[in-house]
PDB file of C-alpha atoms in Angstrom:
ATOM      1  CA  UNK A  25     -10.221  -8.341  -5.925  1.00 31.00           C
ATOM      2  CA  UNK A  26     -12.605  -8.760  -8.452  1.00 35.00           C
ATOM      3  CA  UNK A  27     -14.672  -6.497 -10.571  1.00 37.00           C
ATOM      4  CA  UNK A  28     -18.460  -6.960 -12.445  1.00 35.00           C
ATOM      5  CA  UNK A  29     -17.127  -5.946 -15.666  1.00 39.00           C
ATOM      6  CA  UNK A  30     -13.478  -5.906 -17.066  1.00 39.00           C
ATOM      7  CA  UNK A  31     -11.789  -4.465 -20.027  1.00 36.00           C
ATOM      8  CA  UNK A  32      -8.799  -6.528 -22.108  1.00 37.00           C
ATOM      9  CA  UNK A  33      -6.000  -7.388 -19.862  1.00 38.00           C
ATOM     10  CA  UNK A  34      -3.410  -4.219 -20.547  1.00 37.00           C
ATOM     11  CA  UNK A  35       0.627  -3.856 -19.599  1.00 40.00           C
ATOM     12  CA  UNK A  36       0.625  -3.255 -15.571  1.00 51.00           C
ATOM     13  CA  UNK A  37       4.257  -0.821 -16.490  1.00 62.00           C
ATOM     14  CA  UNK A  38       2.097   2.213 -15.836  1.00 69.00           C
ATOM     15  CA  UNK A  39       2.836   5.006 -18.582  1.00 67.00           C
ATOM     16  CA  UNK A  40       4.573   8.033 -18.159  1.00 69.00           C
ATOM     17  CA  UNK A  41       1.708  10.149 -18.722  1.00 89.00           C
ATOM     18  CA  UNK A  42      -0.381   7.714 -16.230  1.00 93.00           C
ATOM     19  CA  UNK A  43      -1.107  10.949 -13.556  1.00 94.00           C
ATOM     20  CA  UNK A  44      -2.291  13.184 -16.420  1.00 95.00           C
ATOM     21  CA  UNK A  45      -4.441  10.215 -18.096  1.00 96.00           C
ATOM     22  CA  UNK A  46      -6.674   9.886 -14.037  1.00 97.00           C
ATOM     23  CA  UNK A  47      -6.530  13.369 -13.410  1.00 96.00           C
ATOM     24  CA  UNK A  48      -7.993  14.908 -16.320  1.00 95.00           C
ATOM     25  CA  UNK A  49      -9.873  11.329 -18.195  1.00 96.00           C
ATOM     26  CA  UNK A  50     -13.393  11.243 -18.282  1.00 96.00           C
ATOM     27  CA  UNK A  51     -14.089   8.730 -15.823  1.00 96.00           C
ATOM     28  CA  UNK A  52     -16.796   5.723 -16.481  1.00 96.00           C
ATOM     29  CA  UNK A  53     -17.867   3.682 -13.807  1.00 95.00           C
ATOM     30  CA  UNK A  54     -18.356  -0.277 -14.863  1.00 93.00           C
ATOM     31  CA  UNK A  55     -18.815  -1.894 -11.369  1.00 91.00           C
ATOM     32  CA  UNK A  56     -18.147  -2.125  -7.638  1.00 88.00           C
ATOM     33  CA  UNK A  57     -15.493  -3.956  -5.819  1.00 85.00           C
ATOM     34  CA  UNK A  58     -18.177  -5.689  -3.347  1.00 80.00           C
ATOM     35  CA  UNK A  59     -15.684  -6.883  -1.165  1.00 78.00           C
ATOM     36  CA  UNK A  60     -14.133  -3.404  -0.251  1.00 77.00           C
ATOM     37  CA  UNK A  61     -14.709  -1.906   3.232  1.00 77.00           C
ATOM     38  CA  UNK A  62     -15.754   1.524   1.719  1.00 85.00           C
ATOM     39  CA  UNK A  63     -17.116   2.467  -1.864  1.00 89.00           C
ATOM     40  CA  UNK A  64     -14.347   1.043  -4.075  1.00 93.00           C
ATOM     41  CA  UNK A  65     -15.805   1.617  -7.954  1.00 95.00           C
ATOM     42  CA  UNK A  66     -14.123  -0.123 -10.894  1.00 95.00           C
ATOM     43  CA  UNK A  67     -14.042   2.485 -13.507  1.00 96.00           C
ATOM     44  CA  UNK A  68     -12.454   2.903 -17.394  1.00 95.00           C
ATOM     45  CA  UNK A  69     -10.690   6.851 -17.658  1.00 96.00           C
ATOM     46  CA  UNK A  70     -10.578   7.838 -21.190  1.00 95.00           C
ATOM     47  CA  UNK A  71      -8.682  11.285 -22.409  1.00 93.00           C
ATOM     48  CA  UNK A  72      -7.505  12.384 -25.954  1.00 90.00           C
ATOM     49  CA  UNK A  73      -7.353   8.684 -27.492  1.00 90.00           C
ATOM     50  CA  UNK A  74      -6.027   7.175 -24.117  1.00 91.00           C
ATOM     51  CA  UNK A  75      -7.493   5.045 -21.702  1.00 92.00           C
ATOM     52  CA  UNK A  76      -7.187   2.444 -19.169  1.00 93.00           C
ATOM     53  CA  UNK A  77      -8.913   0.840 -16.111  1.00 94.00           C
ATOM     54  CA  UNK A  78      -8.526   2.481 -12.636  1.00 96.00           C
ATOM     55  CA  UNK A  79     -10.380   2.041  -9.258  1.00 96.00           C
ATOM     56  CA  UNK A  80     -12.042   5.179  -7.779  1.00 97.00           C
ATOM     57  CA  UNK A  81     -12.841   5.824  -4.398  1.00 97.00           C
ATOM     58  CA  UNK A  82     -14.992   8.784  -3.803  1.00 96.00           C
ATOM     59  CA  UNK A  83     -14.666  10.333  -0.272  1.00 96.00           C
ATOM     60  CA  UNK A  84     -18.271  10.390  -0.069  1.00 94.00           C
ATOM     61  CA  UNK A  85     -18.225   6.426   0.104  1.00 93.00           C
ATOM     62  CA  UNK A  86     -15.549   6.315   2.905  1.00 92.00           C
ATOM     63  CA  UNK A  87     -16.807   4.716   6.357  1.00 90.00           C
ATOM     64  CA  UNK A  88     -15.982   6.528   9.636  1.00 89.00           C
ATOM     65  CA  UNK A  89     -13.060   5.327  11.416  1.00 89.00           C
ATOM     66  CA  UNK A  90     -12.762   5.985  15.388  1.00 88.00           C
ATOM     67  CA  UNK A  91      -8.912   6.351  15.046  1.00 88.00           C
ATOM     68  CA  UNK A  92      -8.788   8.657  11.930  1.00 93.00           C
ATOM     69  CA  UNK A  93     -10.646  12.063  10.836  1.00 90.00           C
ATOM     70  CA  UNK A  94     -13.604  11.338   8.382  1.00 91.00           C
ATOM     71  CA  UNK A  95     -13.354  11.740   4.910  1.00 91.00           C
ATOM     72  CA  UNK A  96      -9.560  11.711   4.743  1.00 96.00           C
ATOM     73  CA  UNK A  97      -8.721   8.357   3.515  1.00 96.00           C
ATOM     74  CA  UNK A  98      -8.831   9.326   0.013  1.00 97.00           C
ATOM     75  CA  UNK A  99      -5.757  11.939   0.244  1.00 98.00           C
ATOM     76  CA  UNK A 100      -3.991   9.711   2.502  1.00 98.00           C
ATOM     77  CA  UNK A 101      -4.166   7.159  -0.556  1.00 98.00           C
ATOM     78  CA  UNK A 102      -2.792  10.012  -2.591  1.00 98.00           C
ATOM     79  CA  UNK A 103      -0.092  10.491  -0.098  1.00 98.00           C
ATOM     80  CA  UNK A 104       1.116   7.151   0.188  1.00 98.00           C
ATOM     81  CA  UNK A 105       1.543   7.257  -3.713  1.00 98.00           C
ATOM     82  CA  UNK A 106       3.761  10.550  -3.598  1.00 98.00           C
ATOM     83  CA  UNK A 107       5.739   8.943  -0.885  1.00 98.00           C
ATOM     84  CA  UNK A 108       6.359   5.824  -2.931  1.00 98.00           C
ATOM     85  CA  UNK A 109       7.448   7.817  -6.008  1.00 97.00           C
ATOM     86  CA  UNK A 110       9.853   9.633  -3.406  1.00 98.00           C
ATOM     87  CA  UNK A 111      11.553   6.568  -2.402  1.00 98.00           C
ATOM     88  CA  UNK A 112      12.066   5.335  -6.541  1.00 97.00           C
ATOM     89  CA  UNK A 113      10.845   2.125  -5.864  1.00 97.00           C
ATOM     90  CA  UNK A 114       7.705   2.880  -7.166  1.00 96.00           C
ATOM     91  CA  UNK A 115       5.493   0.323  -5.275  1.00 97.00           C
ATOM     92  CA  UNK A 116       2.121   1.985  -5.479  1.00 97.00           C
ATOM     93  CA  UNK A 117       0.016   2.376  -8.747  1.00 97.00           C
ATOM     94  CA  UNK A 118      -0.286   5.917 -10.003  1.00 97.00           C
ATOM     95  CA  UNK A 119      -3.008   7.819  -7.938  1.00 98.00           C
ATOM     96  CA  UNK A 120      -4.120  11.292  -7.893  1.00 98.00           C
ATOM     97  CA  UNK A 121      -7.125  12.968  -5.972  1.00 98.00           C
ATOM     98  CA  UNK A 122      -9.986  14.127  -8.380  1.00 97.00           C
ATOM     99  CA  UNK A 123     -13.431  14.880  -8.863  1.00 97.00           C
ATOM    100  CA  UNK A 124     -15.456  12.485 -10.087  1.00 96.00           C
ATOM    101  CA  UNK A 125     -19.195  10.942 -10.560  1.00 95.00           C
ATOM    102  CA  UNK A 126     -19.828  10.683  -6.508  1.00 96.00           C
ATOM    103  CA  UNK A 127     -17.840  13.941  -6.380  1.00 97.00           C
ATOM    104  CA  UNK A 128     -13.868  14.555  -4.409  1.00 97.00           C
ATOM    105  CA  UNK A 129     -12.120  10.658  -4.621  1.00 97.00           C
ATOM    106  CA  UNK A 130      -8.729   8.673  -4.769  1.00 97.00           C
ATOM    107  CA  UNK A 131      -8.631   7.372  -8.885  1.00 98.00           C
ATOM    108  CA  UNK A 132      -5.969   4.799  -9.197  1.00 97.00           C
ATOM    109  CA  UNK A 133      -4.575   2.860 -12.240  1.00 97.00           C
ATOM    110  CA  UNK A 134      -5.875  -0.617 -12.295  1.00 95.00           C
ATOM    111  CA  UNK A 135      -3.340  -3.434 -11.682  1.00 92.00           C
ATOM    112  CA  UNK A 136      -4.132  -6.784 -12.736  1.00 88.00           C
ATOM    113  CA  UNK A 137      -2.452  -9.275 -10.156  1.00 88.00           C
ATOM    114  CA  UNK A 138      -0.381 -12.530 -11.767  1.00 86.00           C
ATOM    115  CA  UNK A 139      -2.250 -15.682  -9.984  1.00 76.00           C
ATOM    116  CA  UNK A 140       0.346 -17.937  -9.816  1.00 71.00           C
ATOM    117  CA  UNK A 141       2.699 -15.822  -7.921  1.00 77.00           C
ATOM    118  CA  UNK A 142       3.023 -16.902  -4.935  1.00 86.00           C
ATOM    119  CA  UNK A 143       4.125 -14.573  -1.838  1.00 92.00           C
ATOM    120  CA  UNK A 144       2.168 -16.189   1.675  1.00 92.00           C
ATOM    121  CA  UNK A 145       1.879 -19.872   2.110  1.00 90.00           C
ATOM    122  CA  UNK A 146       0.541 -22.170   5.304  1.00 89.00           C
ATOM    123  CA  UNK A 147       3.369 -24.919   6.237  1.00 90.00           C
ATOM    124  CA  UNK A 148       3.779 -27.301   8.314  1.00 89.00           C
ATOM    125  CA  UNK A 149       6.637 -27.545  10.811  1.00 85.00           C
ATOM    126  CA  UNK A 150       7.897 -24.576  13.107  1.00 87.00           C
ATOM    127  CA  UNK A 151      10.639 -22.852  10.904  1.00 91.00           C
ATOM    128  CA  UNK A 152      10.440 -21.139   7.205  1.00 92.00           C
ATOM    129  CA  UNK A 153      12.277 -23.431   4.826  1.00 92.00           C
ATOM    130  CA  UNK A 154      14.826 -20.937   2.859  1.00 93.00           C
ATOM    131  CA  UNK A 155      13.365 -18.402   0.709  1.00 95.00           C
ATOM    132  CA  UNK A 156      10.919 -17.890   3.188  1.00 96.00           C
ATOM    133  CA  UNK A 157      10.297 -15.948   6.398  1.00 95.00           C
ATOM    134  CA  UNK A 158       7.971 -16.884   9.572  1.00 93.00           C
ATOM    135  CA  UNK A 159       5.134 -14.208   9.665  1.00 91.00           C
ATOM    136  CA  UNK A 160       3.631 -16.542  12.795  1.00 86.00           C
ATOM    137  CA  UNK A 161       1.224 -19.315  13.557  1.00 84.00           C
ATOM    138  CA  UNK A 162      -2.209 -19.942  12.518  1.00 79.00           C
ATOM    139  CA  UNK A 163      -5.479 -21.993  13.304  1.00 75.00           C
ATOM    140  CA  UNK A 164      -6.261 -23.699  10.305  1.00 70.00           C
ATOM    141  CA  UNK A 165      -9.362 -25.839  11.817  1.00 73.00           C
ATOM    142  CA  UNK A 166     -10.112 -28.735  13.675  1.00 73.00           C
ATOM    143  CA  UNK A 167      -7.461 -27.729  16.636  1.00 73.00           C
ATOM    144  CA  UNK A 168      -4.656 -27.661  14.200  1.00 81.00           C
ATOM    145  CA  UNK A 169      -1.957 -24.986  13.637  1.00 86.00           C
ATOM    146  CA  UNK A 170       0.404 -24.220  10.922  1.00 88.00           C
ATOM    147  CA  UNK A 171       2.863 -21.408  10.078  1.00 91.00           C
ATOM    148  CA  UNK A 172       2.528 -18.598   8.218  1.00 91.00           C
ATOM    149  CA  UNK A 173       5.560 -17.560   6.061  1.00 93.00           C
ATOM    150  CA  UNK A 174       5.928 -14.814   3.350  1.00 95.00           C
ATOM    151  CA  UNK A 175       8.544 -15.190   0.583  1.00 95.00           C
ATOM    152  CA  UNK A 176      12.237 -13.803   0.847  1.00 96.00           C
ATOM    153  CA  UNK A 177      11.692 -11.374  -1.737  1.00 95.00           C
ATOM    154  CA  UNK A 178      13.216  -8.183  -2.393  1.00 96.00           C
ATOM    155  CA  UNK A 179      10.219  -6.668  -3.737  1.00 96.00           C
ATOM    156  CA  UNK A 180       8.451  -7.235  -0.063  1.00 97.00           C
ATOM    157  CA  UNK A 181      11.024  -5.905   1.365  1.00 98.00           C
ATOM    158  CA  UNK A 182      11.314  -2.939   0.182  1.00 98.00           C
ATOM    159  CA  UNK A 183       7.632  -2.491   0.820  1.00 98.00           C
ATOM    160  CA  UNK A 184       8.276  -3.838   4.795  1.00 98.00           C
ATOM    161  CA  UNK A 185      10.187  -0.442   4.875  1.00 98.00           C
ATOM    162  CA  UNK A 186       7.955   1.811   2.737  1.00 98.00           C
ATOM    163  CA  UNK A 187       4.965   0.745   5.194  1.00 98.00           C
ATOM    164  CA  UNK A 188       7.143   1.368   8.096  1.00 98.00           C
ATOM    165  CA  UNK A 189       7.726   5.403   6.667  1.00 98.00           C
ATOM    166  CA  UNK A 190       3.723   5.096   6.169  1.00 98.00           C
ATOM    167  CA  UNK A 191       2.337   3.957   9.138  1.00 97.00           C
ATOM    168  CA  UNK A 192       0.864   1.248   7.243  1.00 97.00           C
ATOM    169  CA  UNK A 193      -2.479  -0.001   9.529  1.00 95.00           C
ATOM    170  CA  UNK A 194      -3.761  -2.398   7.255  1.00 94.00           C
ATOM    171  CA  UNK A 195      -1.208  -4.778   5.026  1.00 95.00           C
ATOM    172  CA  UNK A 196      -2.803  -7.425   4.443  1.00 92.00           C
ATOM    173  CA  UNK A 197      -2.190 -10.243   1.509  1.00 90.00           C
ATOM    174  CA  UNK A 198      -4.673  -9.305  -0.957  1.00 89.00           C
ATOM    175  CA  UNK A 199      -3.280  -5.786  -0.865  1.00 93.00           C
ATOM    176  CA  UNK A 200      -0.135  -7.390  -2.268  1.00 95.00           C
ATOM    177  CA  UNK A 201       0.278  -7.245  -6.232  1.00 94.00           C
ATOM    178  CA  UNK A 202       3.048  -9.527  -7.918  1.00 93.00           C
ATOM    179  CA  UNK A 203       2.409  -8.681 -11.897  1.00 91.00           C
ATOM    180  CA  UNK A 204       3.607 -11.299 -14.888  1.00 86.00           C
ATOM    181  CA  UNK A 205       5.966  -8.054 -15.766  1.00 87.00           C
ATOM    182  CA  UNK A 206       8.126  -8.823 -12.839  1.00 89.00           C
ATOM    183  CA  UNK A 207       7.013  -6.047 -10.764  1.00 92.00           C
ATOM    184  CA  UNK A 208       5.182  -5.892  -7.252  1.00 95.00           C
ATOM    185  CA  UNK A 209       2.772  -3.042  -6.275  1.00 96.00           C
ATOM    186  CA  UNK A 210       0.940  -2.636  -2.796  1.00 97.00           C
ATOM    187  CA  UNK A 211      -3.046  -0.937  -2.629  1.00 96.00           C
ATOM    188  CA  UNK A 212      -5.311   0.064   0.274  1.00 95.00           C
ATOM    189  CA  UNK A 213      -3.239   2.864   1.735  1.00 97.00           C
ATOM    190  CA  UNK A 214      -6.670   4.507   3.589  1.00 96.00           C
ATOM    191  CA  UNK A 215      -5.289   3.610   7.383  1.00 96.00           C
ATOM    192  CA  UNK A 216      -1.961   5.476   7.239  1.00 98.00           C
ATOM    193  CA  UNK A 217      -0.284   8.505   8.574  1.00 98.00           C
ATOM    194  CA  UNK A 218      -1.258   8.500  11.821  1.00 97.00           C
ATOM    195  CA  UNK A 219       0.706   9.940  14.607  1.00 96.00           C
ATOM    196  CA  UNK A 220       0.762   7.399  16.607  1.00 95.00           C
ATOM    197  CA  UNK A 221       2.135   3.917  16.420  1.00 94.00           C
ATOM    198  CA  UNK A 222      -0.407   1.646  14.128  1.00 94.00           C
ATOM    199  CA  UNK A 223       1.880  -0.422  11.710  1.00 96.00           C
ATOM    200  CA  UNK A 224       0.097  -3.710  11.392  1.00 95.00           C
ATOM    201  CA  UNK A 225       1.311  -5.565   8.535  1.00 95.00           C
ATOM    202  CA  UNK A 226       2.264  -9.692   7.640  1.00 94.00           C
ATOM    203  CA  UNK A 227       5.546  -8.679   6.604  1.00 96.00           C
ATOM    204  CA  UNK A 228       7.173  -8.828   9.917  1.00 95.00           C
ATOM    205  CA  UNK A 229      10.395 -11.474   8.684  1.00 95.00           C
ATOM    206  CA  UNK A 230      12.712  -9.175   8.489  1.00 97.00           C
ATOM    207  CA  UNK A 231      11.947  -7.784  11.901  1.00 96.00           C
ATOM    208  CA  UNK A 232      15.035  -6.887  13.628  1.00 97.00           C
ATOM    209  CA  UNK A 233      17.523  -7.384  10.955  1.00 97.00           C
ATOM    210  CA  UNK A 234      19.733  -4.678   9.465  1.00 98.00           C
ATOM    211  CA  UNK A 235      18.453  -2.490   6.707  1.00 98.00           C
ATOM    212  CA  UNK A 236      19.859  -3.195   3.683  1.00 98.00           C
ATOM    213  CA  UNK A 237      22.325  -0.592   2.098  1.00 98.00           C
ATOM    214  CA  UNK A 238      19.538   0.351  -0.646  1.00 98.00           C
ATOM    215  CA  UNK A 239      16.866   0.808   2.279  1.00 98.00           C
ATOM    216  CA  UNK A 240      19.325   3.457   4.374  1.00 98.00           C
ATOM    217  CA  UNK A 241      19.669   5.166   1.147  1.00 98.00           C
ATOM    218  CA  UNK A 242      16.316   5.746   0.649  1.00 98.00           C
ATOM    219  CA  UNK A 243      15.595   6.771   3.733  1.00 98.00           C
ATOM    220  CA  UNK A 244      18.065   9.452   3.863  1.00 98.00           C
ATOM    221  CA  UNK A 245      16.829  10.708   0.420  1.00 98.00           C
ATOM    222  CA  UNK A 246      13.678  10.728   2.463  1.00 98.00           C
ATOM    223  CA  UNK A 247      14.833  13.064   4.857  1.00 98.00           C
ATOM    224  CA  UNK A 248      15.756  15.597   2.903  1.00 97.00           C
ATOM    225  CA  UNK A 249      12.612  15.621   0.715  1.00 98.00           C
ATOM    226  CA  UNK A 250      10.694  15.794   4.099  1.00 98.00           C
ATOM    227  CA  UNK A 251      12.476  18.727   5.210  1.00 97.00           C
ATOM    228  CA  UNK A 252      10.861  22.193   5.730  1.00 94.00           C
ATOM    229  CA  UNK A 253      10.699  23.802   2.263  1.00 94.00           C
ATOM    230  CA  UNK A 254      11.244  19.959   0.856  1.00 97.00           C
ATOM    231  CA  UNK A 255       9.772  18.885  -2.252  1.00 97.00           C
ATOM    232  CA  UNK A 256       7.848  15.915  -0.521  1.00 98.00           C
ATOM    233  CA  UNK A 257       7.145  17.754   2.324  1.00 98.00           C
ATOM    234  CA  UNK A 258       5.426  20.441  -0.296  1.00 98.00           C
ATOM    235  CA  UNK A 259       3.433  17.417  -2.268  1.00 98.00           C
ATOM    236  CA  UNK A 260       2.122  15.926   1.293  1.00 98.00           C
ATOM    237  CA  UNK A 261       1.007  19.527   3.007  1.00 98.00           C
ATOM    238  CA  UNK A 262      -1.993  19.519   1.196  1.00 97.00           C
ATOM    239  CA  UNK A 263      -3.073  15.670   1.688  1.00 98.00           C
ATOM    240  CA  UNK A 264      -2.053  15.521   5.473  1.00 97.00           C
ATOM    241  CA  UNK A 265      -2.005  17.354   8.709  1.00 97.00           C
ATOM    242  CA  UNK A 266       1.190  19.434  10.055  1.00 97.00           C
ATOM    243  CA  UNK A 267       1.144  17.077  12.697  1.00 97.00           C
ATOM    244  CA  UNK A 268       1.207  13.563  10.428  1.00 97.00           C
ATOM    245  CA  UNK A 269       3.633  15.082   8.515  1.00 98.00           C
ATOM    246  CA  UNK A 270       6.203  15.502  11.744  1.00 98.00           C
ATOM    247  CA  UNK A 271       5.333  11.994  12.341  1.00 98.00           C
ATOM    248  CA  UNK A 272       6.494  11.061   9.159  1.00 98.00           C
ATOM    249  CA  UNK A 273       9.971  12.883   9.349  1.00 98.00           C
ATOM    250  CA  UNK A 274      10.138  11.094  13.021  1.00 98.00           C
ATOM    251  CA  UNK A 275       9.540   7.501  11.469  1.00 98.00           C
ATOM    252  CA  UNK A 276      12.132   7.565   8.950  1.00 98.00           C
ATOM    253  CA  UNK A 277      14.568   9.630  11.455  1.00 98.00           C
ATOM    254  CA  UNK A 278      13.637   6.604  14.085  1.00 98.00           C
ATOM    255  CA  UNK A 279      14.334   4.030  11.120  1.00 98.00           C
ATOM    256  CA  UNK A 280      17.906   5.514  10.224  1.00 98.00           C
ATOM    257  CA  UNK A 281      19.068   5.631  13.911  1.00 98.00           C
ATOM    258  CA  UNK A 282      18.050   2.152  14.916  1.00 98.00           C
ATOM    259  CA  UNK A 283      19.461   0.952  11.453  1.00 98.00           C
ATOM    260  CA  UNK A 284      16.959  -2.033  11.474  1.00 98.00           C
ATOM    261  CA  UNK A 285      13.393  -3.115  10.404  1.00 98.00           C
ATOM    262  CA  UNK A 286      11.082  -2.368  13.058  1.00 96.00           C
ATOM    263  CA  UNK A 287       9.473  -5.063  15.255  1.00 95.00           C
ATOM    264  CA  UNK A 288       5.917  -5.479  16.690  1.00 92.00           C
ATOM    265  CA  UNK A 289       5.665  -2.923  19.212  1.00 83.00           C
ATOM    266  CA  UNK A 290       3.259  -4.503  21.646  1.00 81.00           C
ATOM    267  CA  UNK A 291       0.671  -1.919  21.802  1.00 77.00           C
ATOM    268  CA  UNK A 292      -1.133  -2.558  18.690  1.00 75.00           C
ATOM    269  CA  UNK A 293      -1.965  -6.003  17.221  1.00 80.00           C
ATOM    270  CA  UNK A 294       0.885  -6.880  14.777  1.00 89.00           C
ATOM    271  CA  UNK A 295      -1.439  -8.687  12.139  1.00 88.00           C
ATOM    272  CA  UNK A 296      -4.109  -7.559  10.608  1.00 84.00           C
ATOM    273  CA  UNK A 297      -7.581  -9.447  10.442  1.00 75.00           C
ATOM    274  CA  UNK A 298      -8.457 -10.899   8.513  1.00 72.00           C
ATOM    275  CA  UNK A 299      -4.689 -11.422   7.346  1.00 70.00           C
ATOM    276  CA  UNK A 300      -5.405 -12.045   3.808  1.00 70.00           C
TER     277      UNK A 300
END
């Protein structure tokens, strides 16, 4: 992701007051992410002596999908964040729904990616060497193939199971953030939510294997707050539908009886393109 103009390279460890700072900043808009599917403006947010840099994505700007209501991507954005805080893993950047310039929008806090982390790589040879896992093969040109791993990392994992809860459509490399802090976010959260089965993702090595302890934890904790009368289930009503929000409870009810990462169901294709 790049941007036309950028401000002094800040500490990614967002600040507690991060969700007050978008929500009520005066929002400034420096640029536009030109490689972004829908209107994706790279913006400063300034309020009483604070500021920082933060991506807004007015609703207005959204293009029509076929498999998901206009002009809802914004507050499923939203949702995914409130979800993420839920689990305490805290893998999305602080977002909150707002008006802004182009009117109702998704603002989110800026995260500047490290460049030399390194979390997909094309190899040669038909199995992962360790610290890797096999996402699947690839044309690379001229007739040749190679495979496509993703790193062993925690950090991905736990965002293989967050993106399971979501209904993730669309996880694709560049939505992956390692920081220099240490800390990994994941962005684009538009395509998510829906009812029916859509997870298309690259982080498919775990597929199949156990949860970890940390990951069935979580998901009960998730349970609860997705209850009737449930704190999360509160903070989603207004982003989602009824209906998505069933699905939801289903997913993570699904995910505690099988007791495993999910696998590539057949009816939707399992990687997204472009995968990076």
């Amino acid at each position: 992701m790049s941007a036309p103009e950028r401000i002094p390279p800040r500490s990614v460890t967002p600040p507690p007051d991060a969700d007050d700072l978008l929500a009520r900043g005066e929002l400034t808009v420096r640029g536009r992410i030109r490689e972004a599917s829908n209107a994706a403006l790279y913006c400063t947010v300034s309020h009483d002596g604070r500021d920082a840099a933060c991506i807004y994505k007015p609703v207005a700007g959204e293009r029509p999908l076929w498999d998901f209501p206009d002009g809802t991507l914004a507050q499923r954005e939203v949702a995914a964040y409130e979800v993420s805080e839920a689990t305490g893993w805290g893998l999305v950047p602080p977002t909150v729904l707002r008006d802004g310039p182009y009117g109702e929008g998704m603002c989110q806090l800026w995260v500047e990616a490290a460049p030399e982390a390194e979390l997909l790589a094309l190899v040669d040879g038909e199995e992962p060497e360790p610290g890797w896992k096999a996402i699947g093969f690839a044309e690379v040109g001229e007739g040749r193939t190679a495979l496509l791993v993703h790193a062993d990392d925690e950090r991905l994992r736990r965002l293989a199971v967050l993106d399971a809860v979501l209904n993730n459509a669309d996880r694709k490399g560049g939505h992956l953030l390692p920081t220099g802090e240490g800390r990994l976010y994941g962005i684009d959260h538009g395509v998510t939510f829906n009812v029916e089965n859509k997870l298309r993702t690259l982080l498919w090595g775990w597929a199949g294997e156990p949860l970890t302890r940390e990951a069935v934890d979580v998901l009960e904790g998730l349970r609860k707050d997705l209850e009737e009368g449930g704190a999360l289930a509160a903070l989603l009503q207004p982003l989602i539908t009824g209906a998505e929000i069933d699905a939801t409870r289903a997913r993570v009810g699904a995910l505690l009886a099988s007791g495993k990462h999910p696998e590539p169901s057949g009816e939707w294709p399992a990687i997204p393109w472009p995968p990076v």
